Short mmCIF file of C-alpha atoms and ligand atoms in Angstrom, two decimals:
data_model
loop_
_atom_site.label_atom_id
_atom_site.label_comp_id
_atom_site.label_asym_id
_atom_site.label_seq_id
_atom_site.Cartn_x
_atom_site.Cartn_y
_atom_site.Cartn_z
CA UNK A 231 -20.56 -27.43 92.08
CA UNK A 232 -18.53 -26.31 95.80
CA UNK A 233 -14.88 -25.17 95.96
CA UNK A 234 -12.99 -24.20 99.10
CA UNK A 235 -12.46 -20.36 98.77
CA UNK A 236 -9.75 -18.96 100.20
CA UNK A 237 -10.39 -16.10 100.71
CA UNK A 238 -13.56 -16.37 102.50
CA UNK A 239 -11.73 -19.35 104.09
CA UNK A 240 -15.03 -21.42 103.24
CA UNK A 241 -16.94 -24.55 100.85
CA UNK A 242 -19.32 -22.97 98.80
CA UNK A 243 -21.37 -22.93 95.76
CA UNK A 244 -19.35 -21.62 93.02
CA UNK A 245 -21.01 -19.17 91.18
CA UNK A 246 -19.48 -17.67 87.90
CA UNK A 247 -20.01 -13.86 86.33
CA UNK A 248 -21.62 -15.32 83.79
CA UNK A 249 -23.86 -18.64 82.98
CA UNK A 250 -22.40 -21.51 81.96
CA UNK A 251 -18.86 -19.71 81.18
CA UNK A 252 -15.75 -19.76 83.06
CA UNK A 253 -12.97 -17.12 83.34
CA UNK A 254 -9.78 -19.59 84.83
CA UNK A 255 -6.33 -18.24 85.96
CA UNK A 256 -3.57 -20.64 86.94
CA UNK A 257 0.09 -18.99 87.96
CA UNK A 258 2.46 -20.69 86.08
CA UNK A 259 6.27 -21.68 85.90
CA UNK A 260 9.21 -19.81 87.05
CA UNK A 261 11.40 -20.97 83.99
CA UNK A 262 14.91 -20.26 85.33
CA UNK A 263 14.98 -24.40 86.53
CA UNK A 264 13.42 -27.75 86.40
CA UNK A 265 10.04 -27.68 88.33
CA UNK A 266 9.69 -30.92 90.54
CA UNK A 267 7.43 -32.83 91.69
CA UNK A 268 6.08 -30.53 94.59
CA UNK A 269 5.41 -27.86 91.39
CA UNK A 270 3.69 -30.58 88.93
CA UNK A 271 1.38 -31.63 91.63
CA UNK A 272 -0.15 -28.15 91.65
CA UNK A 273 -0.37 -28.43 88.77
CA UNK A 274 -2.51 -31.63 88.42
CA UNK A 275 -4.47 -30.20 91.18
CA UNK A 276 -5.51 -26.96 88.04
CA UNK A 277 -5.97 -29.24 85.77
CA UNK A 278 -7.89 -31.29 87.96
CA UNK A 279 -10.03 -28.51 88.58
CA UNK A 280 -10.31 -27.17 84.49
CA UNK A 281 -11.82 -30.16 83.42
CA UNK A 282 -13.96 -30.84 86.20
CA UNK A 283 -15.48 -27.45 85.45
CA UNK A 284 -15.61 -28.83 81.46
CA UNK A 285 -17.34 -32.08 82.40
CA UNK A 286 -19.61 -30.28 84.35
CA UNK A 287 -20.34 -28.79 80.71
CA UNK A 288 -19.23 -24.67 81.74
CA UNK A 289 -16.75 -23.01 79.03
CA UNK A 290 -13.80 -22.15 80.52
CA UNK A 291 -11.45 -20.53 79.07
CA UNK A 292 -8.10 -20.47 81.25
CA UNK A 293 -5.02 -18.47 81.46
CA UNK A 294 -1.40 -19.33 82.64
CA UNK A 295 1.54 -16.91 82.76
CA UNK A 296 5.10 -18.33 81.88
CA UNK A 297 7.95 -16.18 84.42
CA UNK A 298 10.63 -15.65 82.49
CA UNK A 299 11.69 -11.98 84.18
CA UNK A 300 11.47 -10.01 87.34
CA UNK A 301 10.64 -13.13 90.11
CA UNK A 302 13.13 -12.51 92.76
CA UNK A 303 14.85 -15.45 94.86
CA UNK A 304 12.32 -14.16 97.50
CA UNK A 305 8.92 -13.55 96.92
CA UNK A 306 9.37 -10.46 98.65
CA UNK A 307 11.32 -8.43 96.03
CA UNK A 308 14.39 -9.26 97.68
CA UNK A 309 17.85 -11.47 96.54
CA UNK A 310 18.69 -11.38 93.13
CA UNK A 311 16.24 -12.04 89.57
CA UNK A 312 15.83 -16.07 89.10
CA UNK A 313 16.60 -15.94 85.33
CA UNK A 314 19.98 -13.96 86.40
CA UNK A 315 21.22 -16.54 88.98
CA UNK A 316 20.98 -19.25 85.92
CA UNK A 317 22.05 -16.52 83.07
CA UNK A 318 25.52 -16.91 86.12
CA UNK A 319 25.48 -20.54 86.28
CA UNK A 320 24.61 -21.69 83.14
CA UNK A 321 26.00 -18.77 81.23
CA UNK A 322 23.56 -18.80 78.45
CA UNK A 323 21.36 -16.13 78.11
CA UNK A 324 18.08 -14.89 79.49
CA UNK A 325 15.53 -16.26 76.65
CA UNK A 326 17.52 -19.29 76.27
CA UNK A 327 17.64 -19.52 79.72
CA UNK A 328 13.81 -19.47 79.52
CA UNK A 329 13.08 -21.20 76.34
CA UNK A 330 15.33 -24.42 77.66
CA UNK A 331 12.89 -24.67 80.78
CA UNK A 332 9.49 -23.72 79.37
CA UNK A 333 10.74 -26.23 77.04
CA UNK A 334 11.39 -29.09 79.54
CA UNK A 335 7.99 -27.48 82.06
CA UNK A 336 6.08 -28.01 79.13
CA UNK A 337 6.76 -32.52 78.53
CA UNK A 338 6.99 -32.63 82.62
CA UNK A 339 3.46 -31.63 82.00
CA UNK A 340 1.93 -32.88 79.20
CA UNK A 341 3.32 -36.51 80.43
CA UNK A 342 0.93 -36.48 83.30
CA UNK A 343 -1.47 -35.68 81.30
CA UNK A 344 -1.81 -31.83 82.17
CA UNK A 345 -3.88 -29.67 79.66
CA UNK A 346 -2.67 -26.26 78.46
CA UNK A 347 -4.03 -23.84 78.80
CA UNK A 348 -5.47 -21.81 76.20
CA UNK A 349 -3.74 -19.00 77.01
CA UNK A 350 -0.37 -19.01 78.02
CA UNK A 351 1.82 -16.14 77.15
CA UNK A 352 5.57 -15.82 78.62
CA UNK A 353 5.58 -12.06 81.14
CA UNK A 354 8.18 -10.75 78.42
CA UNK A 355 5.15 -9.51 75.72
CA UNK A 356 2.91 -8.15 77.43
CA UNK A 357 5.51 -5.06 78.91
CA UNK A 358 2.56 -2.89 77.54
CA UNK A 359 -0.11 -4.02 79.88
CA UNK A 360 1.80 -3.54 82.76
CA UNK A 361 3.08 0.07 81.86
CA UNK A 362 -0.36 0.58 81.24
CA UNK A 363 -1.86 -0.28 84.68
CA UNK A 364 1.52 1.00 86.62
CA UNK A 365 0.57 4.46 85.09
CA UNK A 366 -3.31 4.79 86.12
CA UNK A 367 -1.97 3.18 89.89
CA UNK A 368 0.72 5.91 90.11
CA UNK A 369 -2.28 8.79 88.98
CA UNK A 370 -4.60 7.53 91.42
CA UNK A 371 -2.05 7.37 93.83
CA UNK A 372 -1.66 4.10 94.66
CA UNK A 373 1.51 4.06 93.33
CA UNK A 374 5.05 6.01 94.66
CA UNK A 375 8.22 6.21 93.03
CA UNK A 376 11.10 6.28 94.80
CA UNK A 377 14.83 5.31 95.19
CA UNK A 378 14.08 5.01 91.17
CA UNK A 379 11.75 1.23 91.78
CA UNK A 380 7.64 2.28 91.32
CA UNK A 381 5.97 1.10 94.65
CA UNK A 382 2.72 0.21 95.48
CA UNK A 383 1.44 1.39 98.38
CA UNK A 384 -0.29 -1.04 100.50
CA UNK A 385 -1.79 1.10 103.14
CA UNK A 386 -3.69 2.74 100.13
CA UNK A 387 -5.54 -0.26 100.86
CA UNK A 388 -8.39 -1.20 103.04
CA UNK A 389 -8.38 -5.53 104.40
CA UNK A 390 -4.51 -5.16 102.01
CA UNK A 391 -4.42 -8.73 103.96
CA UNK A 392 -7.36 -10.13 102.73
CA UNK A 393 -6.39 -13.65 102.00
CA UNK A 394 -4.44 -14.14 105.14
CA UNK A 395 -5.93 -15.42 108.18
CA UNK A 396 -5.50 -12.23 110.53
CA UNK A 397 -2.88 -13.62 112.92
CA UNK A 398 -0.66 -14.37 110.15
CA UNK A 399 0.36 -10.78 110.02
CA UNK A 400 2.80 -10.92 112.45
CA UNK A 401 4.46 -14.20 110.73
CA UNK A 402 4.40 -12.92 107.44
CA UNK A 403 6.00 -9.43 108.67
CA UNK A 404 8.82 -11.31 110.76
CA UNK A 405 9.61 -14.43 108.24
CA UNK A 406 8.91 -11.97 104.35
CA UNK A 407 11.38 -9.01 106.46
CA UNK A 408 13.63 -10.29 104.71
CA UNK A 409 15.72 -7.66 103.58
CA UNK A 410 15.27 -4.59 105.02
CA UNK A 411 14.44 -1.81 101.57
CA UNK A 412 14.27 1.44 103.37
CA UNK A 413 12.71 3.26 99.45
CA UNK A 414 9.53 1.42 100.86
CA UNK A 415 6.60 3.16 102.81
CA UNK A 416 5.78 -0.11 104.85
CA UNK A 417 7.05 -3.06 105.43
CA UNK A 418 4.37 -4.94 103.13
CA UNK A 419 4.85 -2.41 100.22
CA UNK A 420 6.05 -4.14 97.08
CA UNK A 421 7.99 -3.68 93.45
CA UNK A 422 6.10 -3.06 90.72
CA UNK A 423 8.14 -1.90 87.97
CA UNK A 424 12.77 -1.87 89.40
CA UNK A 425 14.98 0.53 87.53
CA UNK A 426 17.38 0.64 90.08
CA UNK A 427 21.45 0.23 89.93
CA UNK A 428 21.34 -2.88 92.34
CA UNK A 429 20.18 -5.22 89.20
CA UNK A 430 22.36 -3.08 87.03
CA UNK A 431 23.96 -6.06 84.97
CA UNK A 432 20.02 -6.92 84.47
CA UNK A 433 19.96 -9.10 80.41
CA UNK A 434 16.39 -7.90 80.38
CA UNK A 435 15.67 -4.28 80.32
CA UNK A 436 12.46 -2.38 78.36
CA UNK A 437 11.85 1.81 78.58
CA UNK A 438 9.41 2.73 80.69
CA UNK A 439 7.39 6.47 81.86
CA UNK A 440 10.58 5.66 84.40
CA UNK A 441 13.60 4.95 83.08
CA UNK A 442 14.34 1.44 81.53
CA UNK A 443 14.22 -0.98 84.04
CA UNK A 444 11.85 -4.37 84.46
CA UNK A 445 8.34 -4.94 85.82
CA UNK A 446 7.99 -6.46 89.70
CA UNK A 447 6.80 -10.27 90.05
CA UNK A 448 3.27 -9.52 91.21
CA UNK A 449 2.08 -7.65 88.53
CA UNK A 450 2.57 -9.31 85.29
CA UNK A 451 -0.47 -12.14 86.87
CA UNK A 452 -3.05 -8.99 87.04
CA UNK A 453 -1.60 -7.75 83.91
CA UNK A 454 -2.04 -10.72 81.64
CA UNK A 455 -4.94 -11.97 83.64
CA UNK A 456 -6.79 -8.51 82.88
CA UNK A 457 -5.73 -8.77 79.15
CA UNK A 458 -6.36 -11.97 78.12
CA UNK A 459 -9.32 -13.31 80.35
CA UNK A 460 -11.37 -9.10 81.54
CA UNK A 461 -11.92 -7.74 84.52
CA UNK A 462 -13.39 -10.53 86.42
CA UNK A 463 -12.11 -13.31 87.15
CA UNK A 464 -13.61 -16.53 88.28
CA UNK A 465 -11.23 -18.45 89.44
CA UNK A 466 -8.01 -18.25 90.29
CA UNK A 467 -5.22 -20.95 91.46
CA UNK A 468 -1.85 -21.62 92.79
CA UNK A 469 0.39 -23.24 95.36
CA UNK A 470 -0.08 -22.46 99.20
CA UNK A 471 2.90 -20.67 99.35
CA UNK A 472 0.73 -18.02 97.05
CA UNK A 473 -1.07 -16.51 99.17
CA UNK A 474 1.06 -14.19 100.87
CA UNK A 475 2.67 -11.76 99.40
CA UNK A 476 1.76 -12.88 95.79
CA UNK A 477 -1.86 -13.28 95.62
CA UNK A 478 -1.74 -10.49 98.28
CA UNK A 479 -0.51 -8.11 96.46
CA UNK A 480 -2.00 -9.39 92.95
CA UNK A 481 -5.82 -8.30 94.63
CA UNK A 482 -3.86 -5.10 96.25
CA UNK A 483 -3.13 -3.62 92.93
CA UNK A 484 -5.68 -5.68 90.05
CA UNK A 485 -8.85 -4.11 92.38
CA UNK A 486 -7.19 -0.59 92.89
CA UNK A 487 -6.43 -1.07 89.09
CA UNK A 488 -10.41 -1.86 87.89
CA UNK A 489 -12.10 -0.06 91.35
CA UNK A 490 -13.82 -3.46 91.78
CA UNK A 491 -13.67 -6.56 92.64
CA UNK A 492 -11.71 -8.69 90.84
CA UNK A 493 -11.73 -12.08 91.37
CA UNK A 494 -14.17 -14.44 93.39
CA UNK A 495 -12.62 -17.45 94.33
CA UNK A 496 -9.28 -18.71 95.28
CA UNK A 497 -8.63 -22.02 94.52
CA UNK A 498 -4.73 -22.90 96.17
CA UNK A 499 -2.90 -27.03 96.72
CA UNK A 500 -1.61 -27.82 99.24
CA UNK A 501 2.72 -28.80 99.11
CA UNK A 502 3.91 -32.68 98.29
CA UNK A 503 6.69 -33.32 100.94
CA UNK A 504 9.54 -35.41 101.33
CA UNK A 505 10.68 -37.56 104.00
CA UNK A 506 12.42 -33.71 104.80
CA UNK A 507 9.67 -31.25 104.09
CA UNK A 508 9.21 -29.61 101.97
CA UNK A 509 10.11 -30.00 98.46
CA UNK A 510 12.57 -26.40 97.29
CA UNK A 511 14.94 -26.36 94.45
CA UNK A 512 17.41 -25.18 96.90
CA UNK A 513 18.00 -28.80 97.74
CA UNK A 514 20.35 -30.63 95.72
CA UNK A 515 19.33 -32.76 92.68
CA UNK A 516 16.08 -31.88 91.11
CA UNK A 517 13.35 -34.62 91.43
CA UNK A 518 11.51 -33.99 88.25
CA UNK A 519 9.02 -36.64 86.46
CA UNK A 520 11.34 -37.05 83.62
CA UNK A 521 13.85 -37.82 86.68
CA UNK A 522 11.00 -40.56 87.84
CA UNK A 523 10.42 -41.63 84.58
CA UNK A 524 13.66 -42.91 83.60
CA UNK A 525 13.79 -44.46 86.59
CA UNK A 526 11.20 -46.78 85.26
CA UNK A 527 7.80 -45.31 86.52
CA UNK A 528 4.93 -43.93 84.65
CA UNK A 529 4.26 -40.26 85.05
CA UNK A 530 1.13 -40.83 84.95
CA UNK A 531 1.36 -43.05 88.58
CA UNK A 532 2.39 -40.66 90.45
CA UNK A 533 0.08 -38.59 88.63
CA UNK A 534 -2.60 -41.60 90.60
CA UNK A 535 -0.84 -41.31 93.26
CA UNK A 536 -2.14 -37.69 93.81
CA UNK A 537 -5.15 -38.08 93.22
CA UNK A 538 -5.15 -40.62 95.85
CA UNK A 539 -5.43 -37.64 98.77
CA UNK A 540 -7.04 -34.46 98.42
CA UNK A 541 -5.90 -31.87 97.03
CA UNK A 542 -5.65 -28.87 100.29
CA UNK A 543 -4.36 -31.93 101.98
CA UNK A 544 -0.30 -31.91 102.05
CA UNK A 545 0.65 -35.39 100.21
CA UNK A 546 3.74 -37.63 101.41
CA UNK A 547 6.28 -38.23 98.15
CA UNK A 548 8.22 -41.57 99.07
CA UNK A 549 8.98 -44.09 96.22
CA UNK A 550 7.22 -46.69 98.52
CA UNK A 551 3.63 -44.53 97.95
CA UNK A 552 4.53 -44.16 94.46
CA UNK A 553 5.52 -48.00 93.77
CA UNK A 554 2.49 -48.98 95.51
CA UNK A 555 0.44 -46.38 93.54
CA UNK A 556 1.69 -47.86 90.47
CA UNK A 557 1.32 -50.70 91.01
CA UNK A 558 -2.49 -50.32 91.74
CA UNK A 559 -2.49 -48.01 88.39
CA UNK A 560 -1.21 -51.29 86.91
CA UNK A 561 -4.12 -53.71 88.46
CA UNK A 562 -6.46 -51.48 87.43
CA UNK A 563 -4.98 -51.38 83.82
CA UNK A 564 -4.83 -54.77 83.58
CA UNK A 565 -8.75 -55.13 85.23
CA UNK A 566 -10.19 -52.63 82.21
CA UNK A 567 -8.20 -54.40 79.61
CA UNK A 568 -10.01 -57.25 80.42
CA UNK A 569 -13.44 -55.92 79.82
CA UNK A 570 -14.89 -56.36 76.89
CA UNK A 571 -17.67 -55.75 73.92
CA UNK A 572 -20.33 -58.03 75.42
CA UNK A 573 -23.59 -56.77 75.63
CA UNK A 574 -26.04 -53.00 74.73
CA UNK A 575 -25.40 -50.30 76.60
CA UNK A 576 -27.48 -49.35 79.61
CA UNK A 577 -27.72 -45.74 79.33
CA UNK A 578 -29.60 -45.24 82.60
CA UNK A 579 -26.96 -46.94 84.66
CA UNK A 580 -24.17 -45.15 82.39
CA UNK A 581 -26.14 -42.37 83.37
CA UNK A 582 -26.65 -43.48 86.77
CA UNK A 583 -22.82 -43.99 88.01
CA UNK A 584 -22.29 -40.49 85.59
CA UNK A 585 -24.16 -38.94 88.18
CA UNK A 586 -22.28 -40.82 91.78
CA UNK A 587 -18.71 -39.43 89.55
CA UNK A 588 -19.78 -35.91 89.26
CA UNK A 589 -20.92 -36.13 92.80
CA UNK A 590 -17.80 -36.73 93.99
CA UNK A 591 -15.95 -33.77 92.26
CA UNK A 592 -18.84 -31.12 92.80
CA UNK A 593 -17.74 -31.90 96.73
CA UNK A 594 -14.55 -29.25 96.16
CA UNK A 595 -12.97 -32.04 93.82
CA UNK A 596 -12.82 -35.04 96.15
CA UNK A 597 -10.76 -37.37 93.63
CA UNK A 598 -10.17 -40.40 96.08
CA UNK A 599 -13.67 -40.59 96.12
CA UNK A 600 -14.22 -40.31 92.31
CA UNK A 601 -12.37 -43.14 91.87
CA UNK A 602 -14.05 -45.02 94.29
CA UNK A 603 -16.94 -44.41 91.91
CA UNK A 604 -14.47 -45.71 89.32
CA UNK A 605 -13.99 -49.27 91.43
CA UNK A 606 -17.39 -49.60 93.33
CA UNK A 607 -18.81 -49.51 89.03
CA UNK A 608 -15.78 -52.20 87.76
CA UNK A 609 -17.37 -54.66 90.81
CA UNK A 610 -21.19 -53.69 89.98
CA UNK A 611 -21.96 -57.60 88.22
CA UNK A 612 -25.86 -55.82 87.17
CA UNK A 613 -23.44 -53.82 84.63
CA UNK A 614 -22.16 -55.04 81.25
CA UNK A 615 -18.64 -54.78 80.60
CA UNK A 616 -19.79 -52.83 77.67
CA UNK A 617 -21.60 -49.41 80.12
CA UNK A 618 -18.51 -50.07 82.43
CA UNK A 619 -16.51 -49.22 79.04
CA UNK A 620 -17.72 -46.37 78.40
CA UNK A 621 -17.39 -45.02 81.41
CA UNK A 622 -14.11 -45.48 82.73
CA UNK A 623 -13.73 -43.62 79.21
CA UNK A 624 -16.22 -41.20 80.26
CA UNK A 625 -14.65 -40.48 83.93
CA UNK A 626 -11.49 -41.11 82.70
CA UNK A 627 -12.04 -37.45 80.43
CA UNK A 628 -11.62 -35.73 84.00
CA UNK A 629 -8.75 -38.46 85.75
CA UNK A 630 -6.70 -38.75 82.48
CA UNK A 631 -4.78 -41.69 84.12
CA UNK A 632 -4.79 -43.52 79.86
CA UNK A 633 -6.97 -46.37 81.58
CA UNK A 634 -8.06 -47.67 78.14
CA UNK A 635 -5.48 -46.22 75.73
CA UNK A 636 -2.13 -46.74 77.80
CA UNK A 637 -3.50 -50.58 77.90
CA UNK A 638 -4.15 -50.86 74.09
CA UNK A 639 -1.22 -48.75 73.05
CA UNK A 640 1.88 -51.47 74.51
CA UNK A 641 -0.81 -54.41 72.99
CA UNK A 642 -0.33 -52.52 69.67
CA UNK A 643 3.83 -52.31 70.42
CA UNK A 644 4.30 -55.47 71.07
CA UNK A 645 2.43 -57.18 68.15
CA UNK A 646 4.87 -55.11 65.32
CA UNK A 647 7.78 -56.45 68.16
CA UNK A 648 6.27 -59.80 67.70
CA UNK A 649 5.49 -59.37 63.85
CA UNK A 650 8.67 -57.99 63.21
CA UNK A 651 10.31 -60.97 64.79
CA UNK A 652 8.47 -63.42 62.61
CA UNK A 653 9.28 -62.12 59.69
CA UNK A 654 13.44 -61.77 61.10
CA UNK A 655 12.43 -65.94 60.79
CA UNK A 656 10.50 -66.39 58.13
CA UNK A 657 13.73 -64.17 57.10
CA UNK A 658 16.42 -66.55 58.71
CA UNK A 659 14.53 -69.77 57.30
CA UNK A 660 14.42 -68.90 53.54
CA UNK A 661 18.38 -68.79 53.82
CA UNK A 662 18.89 -72.16 55.95
CA UNK A 663 20.10 -69.92 58.84
CA UNK A 664 18.38 -72.48 61.10
CA UNK A 665 19.25 -72.18 63.71
CA UNK A 666 19.00 -68.33 64.35
CA UNK A 667 14.78 -69.75 62.81
CA UNK A 668 14.95 -71.67 66.52
CA UNK A 669 16.53 -68.66 68.80
CA UNK A 670 14.05 -66.57 67.35
CA UNK A 671 11.18 -69.38 68.33
CA UNK A 672 13.20 -69.79 71.36
CA UNK A 673 13.52 -66.01 72.34
CA UNK A 674 9.61 -65.23 72.15
CA UNK A 675 8.87 -67.70 73.85
CA UNK A 676 10.77 -67.29 77.16
CA UNK A 677 8.62 -64.35 77.07
CA UNK A 678 5.45 -66.30 77.36
CA UNK A 679 5.18 -65.52 72.78
CA UNK A 680 4.50 -69.77 71.18
CA UNK A 681 4.48 -69.03 67.69
CA UNK A 682 2.45 -71.58 64.93
CA UNK A 683 3.61 -72.61 61.78
CA UNK A 684 0.92 -73.39 59.33
CA UNK A 685 0.76 -74.04 56.15
CA UNK A 686 -0.66 -70.02 55.48
CA UNK A 687 2.06 -68.76 57.88
CA UNK A 688 3.08 -68.26 61.03
CA UNK A 689 0.85 -67.17 63.74
CA UNK A 690 1.32 -66.87 67.21
CA UNK A 691 -0.66 -66.90 70.86
CA UNK A 692 -0.01 -65.45 73.61
CA UNK A 693 0.24 -67.59 76.69
CA UNK A 694 -0.98 -65.89 79.77
CA UNK A 695 0.96 -66.95 83.14
ZN1 ZN B 740 1.24 -15.78 89.45
#
């Protein structure tokens, strides 16, 4: 399989540390607010990566964190803790906020058919692990105490900016240097452990060898990844905005702690844009998957829209684009739903289409080409419908668009609704309420459902438009 690796800035052959097994870590949500659809695009990208690896036969173990402490309003340790901001906004405890938005996150996550990782761990449950790592970094002189906080000394590592292009460094320095911290030895240094009085009303505090405090944001992903996936990670995923400083800092502290290379492949998703630019939570109403659903869209139409574009390309969200995705997905499902089991399963043809489908995904997850393989397969007249249905089911293990199931569940819902009406009509007739009985018949007729009364009871027929 070929994957673009941010570390080398090349599309490379993916070779895991252990044959056939993949250790995958992806950064999870900061649960101080709802996850907007731009965040969700990122998780859809991770889900496709996860499912593709499994589809190709790898045994995948994936971990994801939930940031419920330590993420400041600026990624470079300045501003307020995001959870504290939410606590003030909503007059709830930090743990209540975290629980509420974690639950809301997973509702939307599952609505777009993202598979929940094997390991999901909140930052607040791994404090001992961070203390262990920070203690060693201090002992080995990679970290220092200043003004009460513990900082990582970025000057102690070679090639600190390994994930970013060299010429970006100045730009990054200018952009991220929002708040001058005189305790830092170098501008790029970052906090591993906070104890300073700046956040004296911080709700979540833990005892540490350096005083009561709480961890910085970056240490949590290193800590959780090393604790659950071990010292050698195959792929680390996130959004492009995580490259600097978050992932850059993760590499610096993890490799200094471990004493060897930590992760071989860095996977990053591009942004979803709206017409005003990059989506953000600070711009008024937060557009979530649930909001799209309330407006009448199928959350999987959003997933379908994301799959139509490459994960490394920016994608523009507009309602027109979503509408178009919804219509195309409806047509696709309708077409698939019309397929019947009409003959013997053709294993050779099945295998040849599976091969083509795999080829597109193995090519740096080219999901739009994978969809083209699906369309071509459906059009192929040399394939019988039995084989087509099996292929749709197989492809949907990765695409996860409910291509078969969704239609079936609509059908069974409709069938139940019709049966309820028929029973209601039988009851009405029994009570000699013929006006109501006729009303029910006409109501169903207006929906294209024709009732047929026979001596054995009532059946129905759906009149196709
Ligand atoms: Zn992270």
